[in-house]
One Martini backbone bead per residue (centre of mass of N, CA, C, O) as a GRO file, in nm:
protein
  103
    1UNK     BB    1   0.065   0.054  -0.022
    2UNK     BB    2   0.293   0.250  -0.011
    3UNK     BB    3   0.359   0.240  -0.294
    4UNK     BB    4   0.108   0.367  -0.406
    5UNK     BB    5   0.133   0.640  -0.248
    6UNK     BB    6   0.376   0.720  -0.419
    7UNK     BB    7   0.257   0.702  -0.693
    8UNK     BB    8   0.038   0.917  -0.680
    9UNK     BB    9   0.197   1.174  -0.582
   10UNK     BB   10   0.385   1.092  -0.862
   11UNK     BB   11   0.094   1.173  -1.047
   12UNK     BB   12   0.022   1.459  -0.912
   13UNK     BB   13   0.250   1.627  -0.960
   14UNK     BB   14   0.296   1.575  -1.279
   15UNK     BB   15   0.007   1.736  -1.308
   16UNK     BB   16   0.085   2.006  -1.164
   17UNK     BB   17   0.303   2.087  -1.350
   18UNK     BB   18   0.190   2.063  -1.601
   19UNK     BB   19  -0.048   2.252  -1.581
   20UNK     BB   20   0.101   2.470  -1.510
   21UNK     BB   21   0.311   2.499  -1.782
   22UNK     BB   22   0.050   2.545  -1.942
   23UNK     BB   23  -0.040   2.826  -1.876
   24UNK     BB   24   0.113   2.963  -2.101
   25UNK     BB   25   0.128   3.136  -2.426
   26UNK     BB   26   0.279   2.869  -2.592
   27UNK     BB   27   0.027   2.635  -2.612
   28UNK     BB   28  -0.137   2.749  -2.883
   29UNK     BB   29   0.109   2.847  -3.078
   30UNK     BB   30   0.195   2.872  -3.408
   31UNK     BB   31   0.442   2.767  -3.579
   32UNK     BB   32   0.730   2.833  -3.658
   33UNK     BB   33   0.903   2.917  -3.891
   34UNK     BB   34   1.117   2.776  -4.167
   35UNK     BB   35   1.159   2.856  -4.379
   36UNK     BB   36   1.378   3.115  -4.353
   37UNK     BB   37   1.666   3.344  -4.271
   38UNK     BB   38   1.601   3.273  -3.975
   39UNK     BB   39   1.675   3.150  -3.611
   40UNK     BB   40   1.479   3.421  -3.453
   41UNK     BB   41   1.154   3.346  -3.308
   42UNK     BB   42   0.903   3.571  -3.217
   43UNK     BB   43   0.641   3.677  -2.986
   44UNK     BB   44   0.370   3.868  -3.070
   45UNK     BB   45   0.092   4.006  -2.905
   46UNK     BB   46  -0.017   4.246  -3.034
   47UNK     BB   47  -0.025   4.082  -3.316
   48UNK     BB   48  -0.025   3.772  -3.331
   49UNK     BB   49   0.296   3.738  -3.434
   50UNK     BB   50   0.585   3.705  -3.561
   51UNK     BB   51   0.931   3.776  -3.500
   52UNK     BB   52   1.249   3.876  -3.590
   53UNK     BB   53   1.545   3.820  -3.367
   54UNK     BB   54   1.809   3.818  -3.613
   55UNK     BB   55   2.079   4.034  -3.654
   56UNK     BB   56   2.174   3.814  -3.895
   57UNK     BB   57   1.950   3.905  -4.043
   58UNK     BB   58   1.776   4.008  -4.358
   59UNK     BB   59   1.503   4.049  -4.157
   60UNK     BB   60   1.499   4.175  -3.919
   61UNK     BB   61   1.188   4.279  -3.785
   62UNK     BB   62   0.999   4.099  -3.905
   63UNK     BB   63   0.665   4.001  -4.022
   64UNK     BB   64   0.461   3.661  -3.959
   65UNK     BB   65   0.192   3.626  -4.222
   66UNK     BB   66   0.054   3.390  -4.417
   67UNK     BB   67   0.358   3.336  -4.551
   68UNK     BB   68   0.476   3.606  -4.484
   69UNK     BB   69   0.644   3.916  -4.478
   70UNK     BB   70   0.715   4.197  -4.273
   71UNK     BB   71   0.890   4.509  -4.213
   72UNK     BB   72   0.602   4.580  -4.032
   73UNK     BB   73   0.348   4.689  -3.895
   74UNK     BB   74   0.215   4.865  -4.109
   75UNK     BB   75   0.231   4.678  -4.340
   76UNK     BB   76   0.063   4.424  -4.160
   77UNK     BB   77  -0.182   4.618  -4.105
   78UNK     BB   78  -0.284   4.645  -4.385
   79UNK     BB   79  -0.326   4.360  -4.474
   80UNK     BB   80  -0.613   4.243  -4.513
   81UNK     BB   81  -0.574   3.922  -4.391
   82UNK     BB   82  -0.509   4.094  -4.092
   83UNK     BB   83  -0.737   4.256  -3.997
   84UNK     BB   84  -0.933   4.046  -3.936
   85UNK     BB   85  -0.774   3.896  -3.753
   86UNK     BB   86  -0.696   4.079  -3.543
   87UNK     BB   87  -1.007   4.122  -3.432
   88UNK     BB   88  -0.995   3.846  -3.345
   89UNK     BB   89  -0.731   3.855  -3.151
   90UNK     BB   90  -0.813   4.125  -2.972
   91UNK     BB   91  -1.101   3.982  -2.848
   92UNK     BB   92  -1.043   3.625  -2.833
   93UNK     BB   93  -1.121   3.546  -3.083
   94UNK     BB   94  -0.883   3.323  -3.180
   95UNK     BB   95  -0.681   3.304  -2.987
   96UNK     BB   96  -0.448   3.130  -3.060
   97UNK     BB   97  -0.475   3.014  -3.319
   98UNK     BB   98  -0.381   2.840  -3.622
   99UNK     BB   99  -0.517   3.041  -3.821
  100UNK     BB  100  -0.355   3.210  -4.052
  101UNK     BB  101  -0.094   3.052  -4.107
  102UNK     BB  102   0.225   3.030  -4.276
  103UNK     BB  103   0.476   2.784  -4.266
   0.00000   0.00000   0.00000
């Protein structure tokens, strides 16, 4: 019976650790772009997209959305597909969803 209690305590601790770890924003993010010359993609909560944070890349500072790169937030916001995505992302409807991203 003692082994069973230890096993159950271990399972409970594991479940708790996983649930706490899963509370971060990264759990529902779309996959990072891979077919570019940027080696460091970071998530931008404000735009709901990835941006290149690789200072050695010619795409440093670019944003990635729907399989395209945008030189800055202004050009991203002017993209018609992003406008509808942005409205739903900002309102929380579809926030963190994997739709709308390519690559």
